[in-house]
Tab-separated table of C-alpha atoms in Angstrom:
chain	number	residue	atom	x	y	z
A	4	UNK	CA	-21.689	-48.934	125.542
A	5	UNK	CA	-23.903	-49.697	122.544
A	6	UNK	CA	-24.980	-47.532	119.635
A	7	UNK	CA	-25.899	-43.903	120.330
A	8	UNK	CA	-29.453	-42.748	119.615
A	9	UNK	CA	-28.285	-39.612	117.808
A	10	UNK	CA	-25.146	-38.662	115.881
A	11	UNK	CA	-23.889	-35.167	115.120
A	12	UNK	CA	-21.853	-34.748	111.935
A	13	UNK	CA	-19.507	-31.777	111.591
A	14	UNK	CA	-19.077	-30.967	107.900
A	15	UNK	CA	-15.494	-30.022	106.986
A	16	UNK	CA	-15.684	-30.286	103.184
A	17	UNK	CA	-15.688	-26.552	102.371
A	18	UNK	CA	-12.486	-26.087	104.329
A	19	UNK	CA	-10.522	-29.337	104.427
A	20	UNK	CA	-11.832	-30.462	101.068
A	21	UNK	CA	-11.320	-27.301	99.059
A	22	UNK	CA	-7.945	-26.420	100.594
A	23	UNK	CA	-6.432	-29.472	98.886
A	24	UNK	CA	-7.659	-28.520	95.408
A	25	UNK	CA	-5.052	-27.190	93.002
A	26	UNK	CA	-7.478	-25.586	90.536
A	27	UNK	CA	-8.961	-22.293	91.746
A	28	UNK	CA	-12.487	-22.437	93.177
A	29	UNK	CA	-14.516	-19.261	92.918
A	30	UNK	CA	-15.888	-17.501	95.955
A	31	UNK	CA	-19.358	-17.791	94.450
A	32	UNK	CA	-19.041	-21.580	94.142
A	33	UNK	CA	-17.930	-21.865	97.766
A	34	UNK	CA	-20.881	-19.762	98.935
A	35	UNK	CA	-23.329	-21.834	96.897
A	36	UNK	CA	-21.865	-25.034	98.338
A	37	UNK	CA	-22.067	-23.878	101.959
A	38	UNK	CA	-25.657	-22.741	101.463
A	39	UNK	CA	-26.546	-26.150	100.006
A	40	UNK	CA	-25.000	-27.866	103.026
A	41	UNK	CA	-27.088	-25.717	105.371
A	42	UNK	CA	-30.178	-26.756	103.424
A	43	UNK	CA	-29.373	-30.448	103.937
A	44	UNK	CA	-29.761	-30.120	107.703
A	45	UNK	CA	-26.106	-29.928	108.745
A	46	UNK	CA	-25.767	-27.969	111.963
A	47	UNK	CA	-21.974	-27.627	112.017
A	48	UNK	CA	-20.131	-26.469	108.895
A	49	UNK	CA	-16.426	-25.633	108.748
A	50	UNK	CA	-16.563	-22.994	106.049
A	51	UNK	CA	-12.970	-21.882	105.591
A	52	UNK	CA	-9.548	-21.463	107.138
A	53	UNK	CA	-7.770	-18.335	108.307
A	54	UNK	CA	-4.288	-19.112	107.064
A	55	UNK	CA	-1.732	-17.380	104.895
A	56	UNK	CA	-2.727	-17.468	101.205
A	57	UNK	CA	0.967	-18.021	100.518
A	58	UNK	CA	0.656	-21.528	101.976
A	59	UNK	CA	-3.006	-22.263	101.215
A	60	UNK	CA	-4.069	-20.112	98.242
A	61	UNK	CA	-7.526	-21.695	98.117
A	62	UNK	CA	-8.433	-20.039	101.430
A	63	UNK	CA	-7.490	-16.492	100.398
A	64	UNK	CA	-11.153	-15.430	100.268
A	65	UNK	CA	-12.094	-16.564	103.792
A	66	UNK	CA	-13.745	-13.297	104.841
A	67	UNK	CA	-15.600	-12.922	101.543
A	68	UNK	CA	-17.058	-16.419	101.774
A	69	UNK	CA	-18.202	-15.924	105.354
A	70	UNK	CA	-19.799	-12.565	104.562
A	71	UNK	CA	-21.566	-14.004	101.505
A	72	UNK	CA	-23.232	-17.127	102.900
A	73	UNK	CA	-26.820	-17.234	104.116
A	74	UNK	CA	-26.475	-17.914	107.821
A	75	UNK	CA	-29.262	-20.235	108.903
A	76	UNK	CA	-30.367	-19.922	112.550
A	77	UNK	CA	-29.165	-22.869	114.599
A	78	UNK	CA	-26.230	-23.665	112.295
A	79	UNK	CA	-22.716	-23.208	113.664
A	80	UNK	CA	-20.455	-21.811	110.942
A	81	UNK	CA	-16.867	-22.604	111.867
A	82	UNK	CA	-13.357	-21.930	110.595
A	83	UNK	CA	-9.882	-23.341	111.164
A	84	UNK	CA	-6.818	-21.334	112.170
A	85	UNK	CA	-3.254	-22.246	113.104
A	86	UNK	CA	-1.985	-19.093	114.791
A	87	UNK	CA	-3.164	-16.198	116.943
A	88	UNK	CA	-3.532	-13.907	113.931
A	89	UNK	CA	-5.917	-16.468	112.451
A	90	UNK	CA	-7.859	-16.528	115.713
A	91	UNK	CA	-8.193	-12.748	115.576
A	92	UNK	CA	-9.552	-12.940	112.016
A	93	UNK	CA	-11.979	-15.665	113.072
A	94	UNK	CA	-13.292	-13.541	115.940
A	95	UNK	CA	-13.794	-10.571	113.625
A	96	UNK	CA	-15.672	-12.749	111.105
A	97	UNK	CA	-18.222	-13.913	113.660
A	98	UNK	CA	-17.700	-17.653	113.318
A	99	UNK	CA	-18.569	-20.138	116.058
A	100	UNK	CA	-15.430	-20.648	118.122
A	101	UNK	CA	-14.320	-23.449	120.410
A	102	UNK	CA	-11.508	-22.774	122.822
A	103	UNK	CA	-9.372	-25.640	121.560
A	104	UNK	CA	-5.750	-26.543	122.304
A	105	UNK	CA	-4.277	-28.459	119.362
A	106	UNK	CA	-1.162	-30.599	119.046
A	107	UNK	CA	0.116	-33.283	116.725
A	108	UNK	CA	0.806	-36.697	118.233
A	109	UNK	CA	3.505	-37.060	115.559
A	110	UNK	CA	6.543	-34.859	115.998
A	111	UNK	CA	7.503	-35.088	112.317
A	112	UNK	CA	4.025	-34.200	111.098
A	113	UNK	CA	3.909	-31.282	113.532
A	114	UNK	CA	7.099	-29.920	112.024
A	115	UNK	CA	5.796	-30.320	108.468
A	116	UNK	CA	2.323	-28.954	109.189
A	117	UNK	CA	3.045	-26.143	111.644
A	118	UNK	CA	6.816	-25.707	111.406
A	119	UNK	CA	7.185	-26.561	115.092
A	120	UNK	CA	7.841	-29.784	116.967
A	121	UNK	CA	5.174	-31.153	119.294
A	122	UNK	CA	7.125	-29.867	122.305
A	123	UNK	CA	7.455	-26.442	120.716
A	124	UNK	CA	3.727	-26.404	120.003
A	125	UNK	CA	3.005	-27.349	123.608
A	126	UNK	CA	5.056	-24.367	124.745
A	127	UNK	CA	2.726	-22.068	122.776
A	128	UNK	CA	-0.444	-23.374	124.461
A	129	UNK	CA	-0.339	-20.851	127.353
A	130	UNK	CA	-0.457	-18.072	124.735
A	131	UNK	CA	-3.527	-19.694	123.224
A	132	UNK	CA	-5.213	-19.987	126.609
A	133	UNK	CA	-4.550	-16.319	127.361
A	134	UNK	CA	-5.851	-15.295	123.913
A	135	UNK	CA	-9.030	-17.295	124.389
A	136	UNK	CA	-9.533	-15.830	127.848
A	137	UNK	CA	-9.064	-12.309	126.485
A	138	UNK	CA	-11.828	-13.037	123.981
A	139	UNK	CA	-14.094	-14.525	126.694
A	140	UNK	CA	-13.869	-17.967	125.115
A	141	UNK	CA	-13.699	-20.889	127.530
A	142	UNK	CA	-11.021	-23.482	126.836
A	143	UNK	CA	-13.025	-26.705	126.784
A	144	UNK	CA	-11.486	-28.774	124.005
A	145	UNK	CA	-8.190	-30.306	122.956
A	146	UNK	CA	-7.316	-31.828	119.610
A	147	UNK	CA	-4.623	-34.179	118.366
A	148	UNK	CA	-3.636	-34.592	114.746
A	149	UNK	CA	-2.110	-37.899	113.607
A	150	UNK	CA	-3.538	-39.484	116.760
A	151	UNK	CA	-3.437	-43.052	115.444
A	152	UNK	CA	-0.526	-43.161	113.036
A	153	UNK	CA	1.753	-41.165	110.779
A	154	UNK	CA	3.186	-41.741	107.312
A	155	UNK	CA	6.532	-40.458	108.600
A	156	UNK	CA	6.728	-42.093	112.041
A	157	UNK	CA	4.456	-45.145	111.813
A	158	UNK	CA	1.925	-46.115	114.473
A	159	UNK	CA	1.365	-43.682	117.308
A	160	UNK	CA	1.460	-45.627	120.547
A	161	UNK	CA	-1.551	-45.194	122.780
A	162	UNK	CA	0.474	-44.480	125.928
A	163	UNK	CA	2.146	-41.584	124.080
A	164	UNK	CA	-1.247	-40.126	123.139
A	165	UNK	CA	-2.536	-40.529	126.700
A	166	UNK	CA	0.518	-38.700	128.083
A	167	UNK	CA	-0.050	-35.812	125.690
A	168	UNK	CA	-3.705	-35.645	126.685
A	169	UNK	CA	-2.801	-35.648	130.356
A	170	UNK	CA	-0.277	-32.839	129.839
A	171	UNK	CA	-2.846	-30.658	128.062
A	172	UNK	CA	-5.564	-31.345	130.652
A	173	UNK	CA	-3.181	-30.448	133.478
A	174	UNK	CA	-2.000	-27.298	131.705
A	175	UNK	CA	-5.565	-26.126	131.126
A	176	UNK	CA	-6.425	-26.834	134.772
A	177	UNK	CA	-3.487	-24.702	135.910
A	178	UNK	CA	-5.237	-21.782	134.178
A	179	UNK	CA	-8.603	-22.626	135.713
A	180	UNK	CA	-9.963	-24.247	132.535
A	181	UNK	CA	-11.658	-27.636	132.281
A	182	UNK	CA	-11.218	-29.764	129.161
A	183	UNK	CA	-14.541	-31.404	128.299
A	184	UNK	CA	-13.853	-32.796	124.815
A	185	UNK	CA	-11.000	-34.352	122.877
A	186	UNK	CA	-10.957	-34.448	119.083
A	187	UNK	CA	-8.795	-37.253	117.711
A	188	UNK	CA	-7.815	-36.989	114.053
A	189	UNK	CA	-6.720	-39.948	111.962
A	190	UNK	CA	-5.036	-37.454	109.671
A	191	UNK	CA	-3.271	-39.981	107.457
A	192	UNK	CA	-5.678	-42.903	107.646
A	193	UNK	CA	-3.740	-45.305	109.883
A	194	UNK	CA	-6.474	-46.352	112.304
A	195	UNK	CA	-8.212	-49.721	112.281
A	196	UNK	CA	-11.457	-50.667	114.069
A	197	UNK	CA	-9.833	-52.515	116.979
A	198	UNK	CA	-7.409	-49.640	117.514
A	199	UNK	CA	-10.338	-47.230	117.519
A	200	UNK	CA	-12.140	-49.293	120.175
A	201	UNK	CA	-9.017	-49.735	122.287
A	202	UNK	CA	-8.290	-46.002	122.202
A	203	UNK	CA	-11.850	-45.029	123.113
A	204	UNK	CA	-12.058	-47.510	125.987
A	205	UNK	CA	-8.698	-46.423	127.412
A	206	UNK	CA	-9.712	-42.759	127.348
A	207	UNK	CA	-13.153	-43.457	128.805
A	208	UNK	CA	-11.649	-45.535	131.612
A	209	UNK	CA	-9.249	-42.738	132.543
A	210	UNK	CA	-11.577	-39.774	131.922
A	211	UNK	CA	-15.204	-41.015	132.053
A	212	UNK	CA	-16.678	-37.540	131.583
A	213	UNK	CA	-14.530	-36.603	128.574
A	214	UNK	CA	-16.460	-36.423	125.297
A	215	UNK	CA	-14.642	-37.993	122.318
A	216	UNK	CA	-14.998	-36.500	118.838
A	217	UNK	CA	-13.426	-38.302	115.864
A	218	UNK	CA	-12.018	-36.958	112.616
A	219	UNK	CA	-11.483	-40.014	110.413
A	220	UNK	CA	-9.930	-40.300	106.982
A	221	UNK	CA	-10.674	-43.011	104.451
A	222	UNK	CA	-7.141	-43.062	103.056
A	223	UNK	CA	-6.923	-46.852	102.969
A	224	UNK	CA	-10.600	-47.738	102.876
A	225	UNK	CA	-11.213	-48.254	106.600
A	226	UNK	CA	-13.061	-45.008	107.243
A	227	UNK	CA	-16.599	-46.370	107.587
A	228	UNK	CA	-15.381	-49.451	109.456
A	229	UNK	CA	-13.713	-47.127	111.957
A	230	UNK	CA	-16.886	-45.054	112.259
A	231	UNK	CA	-18.880	-48.207	112.997
A	232	UNK	CA	-16.350	-49.316	115.624
A	233	UNK	CA	-16.660	-45.917	117.300
A	234	UNK	CA	-20.460	-46.022	117.141
A	235	UNK	CA	-20.374	-49.370	118.950
A	236	UNK	CA	-18.515	-47.603	121.770
A	237	UNK	CA	-21.174	-44.885	121.975
A	238	UNK	CA	-19.299	-42.123	120.131
A	239	UNK	CA	-21.710	-39.629	118.592
A	240	UNK	CA	-19.631	-36.761	117.139
A	241	UNK	CA	-17.704	-37.089	113.887
A	242	UNK	CA	-16.082	-34.805	111.335
A	243	UNK	CA	-17.109	-35.728	107.793
A	244	UNK	CA	-16.817	-34.239	104.305
A	245	UNK	CA	-19.366	-34.368	101.502
A	246	UNK	CA	-18.336	-36.819	98.804
A	247	UNK	CA	-15.167	-37.714	100.704
A	248	UNK	CA	-13.542	-34.389	99.889
A	249	UNK	CA	-10.179	-33.682	101.393
A	250	UNK	CA	-6.906	-35.351	102.129
A	251	UNK	CA	-4.096	-33.705	104.040
A	252	UNK	CA	-1.718	-31.678	101.826
A	253	UNK	CA	1.152	-32.344	104.259
A	254	UNK	CA	0.685	-36.130	104.531
A	255	UNK	CA	2.912	-37.253	101.612
A	256	UNK	CA	0.118	-39.269	99.985
A	257	UNK	CA	-1.307	-37.526	96.942
A	258	UNK	CA	-4.608	-38.578	95.416
A	259	UNK	CA	-5.767	-40.714	98.362
A	260	UNK	CA	-9.377	-40.390	99.557
A	261	UNK	CA	-9.982	-37.732	102.155
A	262	UNK	CA	-12.397	-37.617	105.063
A	263	UNK	CA	-15.158	-40.150	105.451
A	264	UNK	CA	-18.043	-39.009	103.244
A	265	UNK	CA	-20.830	-37.198	105.074
A	266	UNK	CA	-23.591	-38.863	103.081
A	267	UNK	CA	-22.091	-42.342	103.608
A	268	UNK	CA	-21.819	-41.893	107.383
A	269	UNK	CA	-25.346	-40.446	107.536
A	270	UNK	CA	-26.650	-43.402	105.512
A	271	UNK	CA	-24.853	-45.896	107.786
A	272	UNK	CA	-26.388	-44.288	110.857
A	273	UNK	CA	-29.904	-43.951	109.474
A	274	UNK	CA	-29.931	-47.586	108.294
A	275	UNK	CA	-29.093	-48.662	111.848
A	276	UNK	CA	-31.773	-46.484	113.411
A	277	UNK	CA	-29.439	-43.728	114.599
A	278	UNK	CA	-30.885	-40.257	114.109
A	279	UNK	CA	-28.805	-37.688	112.233
A	280	UNK	CA	-31.364	-34.986	111.446
A	281	UNK	CA	-30.029	-34.936	107.884
A	282	UNK	CA	-31.767	-35.203	104.521
A	283	UNK	CA	-29.998	-37.982	102.615
A	284	UNK	CA	-31.348	-36.914	99.233
A	285	UNK	CA	-30.134	-33.363	99.827
A	286	UNK	CA	-26.714	-34.659	100.899
A	287	UNK	CA	-26.455	-36.615	97.659
A	288	UNK	CA	-27.232	-33.429	95.734
A	289	UNK	CA	-24.487	-31.678	97.726
A	290	UNK	CA	-22.059	-34.440	96.738
A	291	UNK	CA	-22.974	-33.989	93.070
A	292	UNK	CA	-22.506	-30.229	93.433
A	293	UNK	CA	-19.083	-30.800	95.000
A	294	UNK	CA	-18.083	-32.965	92.039
A	295	UNK	CA	-19.151	-30.209	89.650
A	296	UNK	CA	-17.121	-27.660	91.590
A	297	UNK	CA	-13.886	-29.689	91.738
A	298	UNK	CA	-14.374	-31.165	88.269
A	299	UNK	CA	-13.919	-34.831	89.069
A	300	UNK	CA	-15.622	-37.828	90.632
A	301	UNK	CA	-15.326	-38.053	94.406
A	302	UNK	CA	-14.870	-41.310	96.390
A	303	UNK	CA	-18.175	-41.203	98.292
A	304	UNK	CA	-20.502	-44.170	97.680
A	305	UNK	CA	-24.101	-43.078	98.291
A	306	UNK	CA	-24.258	-40.647	95.376
A	307	UNK	CA	-23.300	-43.521	93.072
A	308	UNK	CA	-25.311	-46.319	94.680
A	309	UNK	CA	-28.456	-44.325	95.369
A	310	UNK	CA	-30.600	-43.715	98.425
A	311	UNK	CA	-32.454	-46.923	99.284
A	312	UNK	CA	-36.015	-45.539	99.567
A	313	UNK	CA	-35.732	-44.755	95.853
A	314	UNK	CA	-34.505	-48.265	95.016
A	315	UNK	CA	-36.162	-50.763	97.370
A	316	UNK	CA	-38.814	-52.817	95.530
A	317	UNK	CA	-42.413	-52.055	96.434
A	318	UNK	CA	-42.872	-55.736	97.326
A	319	UNK	CA	-40.084	-55.404	99.922
A	320	UNK	CA	-41.666	-52.272	101.358
A	321	UNK	CA	-45.024	-54.069	101.615
A	322	UNK	CA	-43.456	-56.936	103.558
A	323	UNK	CA	-41.745	-54.524	105.935
A	324	UNK	CA	-45.003	-52.718	106.574
A	325	UNK	CA	-47.045	-55.855	107.263
């Protein structure tokens, strides 16, 4: 399909990044971080997660963070939730909500992450549809964790993923809902560029009107390569995390890099002429702020290598302008 003209990055660092941190992060630091992200031009920010503090202590202040941030017009402030109680809290907190039906393509990961098998999770989807309908939220999206591979089960075969997608689409249709987007998460960093392309092409051949949104991890260093492969297929929506924050706490790999870094993906796109609407210098400052908050160096590259307009020799710039 060729490269898209514009890319939309969904920032997940405040939620997916901070939830993995063992040292407490203050509510004030979280608010400051989210406000800095808004100032960098990000239009989608996943601020927190409505989950039990027993399982994810870092997210115990979800309501306080959301009530404390400066909400910029035009920015969608989002939150994650795993059960209907979490959905109710999200509705009460006024976050942007997508009617999304979520499963894991890995049965083992589903059991570890949500304490239910994939089949058991599928059986709960009608409850989710009814809850969304009761809240006047259209069910337009489905999501699959561990869509490309799993540390416990190995590679996830594409025909298995397609069957799951088909089951969810048919279920939604039986309730009068139309799935318009699928979010595929490489939760444990198994995907490779050719697998990314093959998956996208198979989905687009079967469902030409279905928008594909990718959530890619850099666990084994292929994150940006996978982003580039997806860009070549015309994909324009990605989840990213400032500095490469994150890493799944249920993935049995501790210390591995998390999501692809927001500033690195934005830099890749801008260097290839793809618009992001983001301020690279401000993103770098956000990455430095994130490192201060978590107290360690993060795996993102741009904050270390520098933004090119600050580095390119004046002689090079003169040649380019001639």
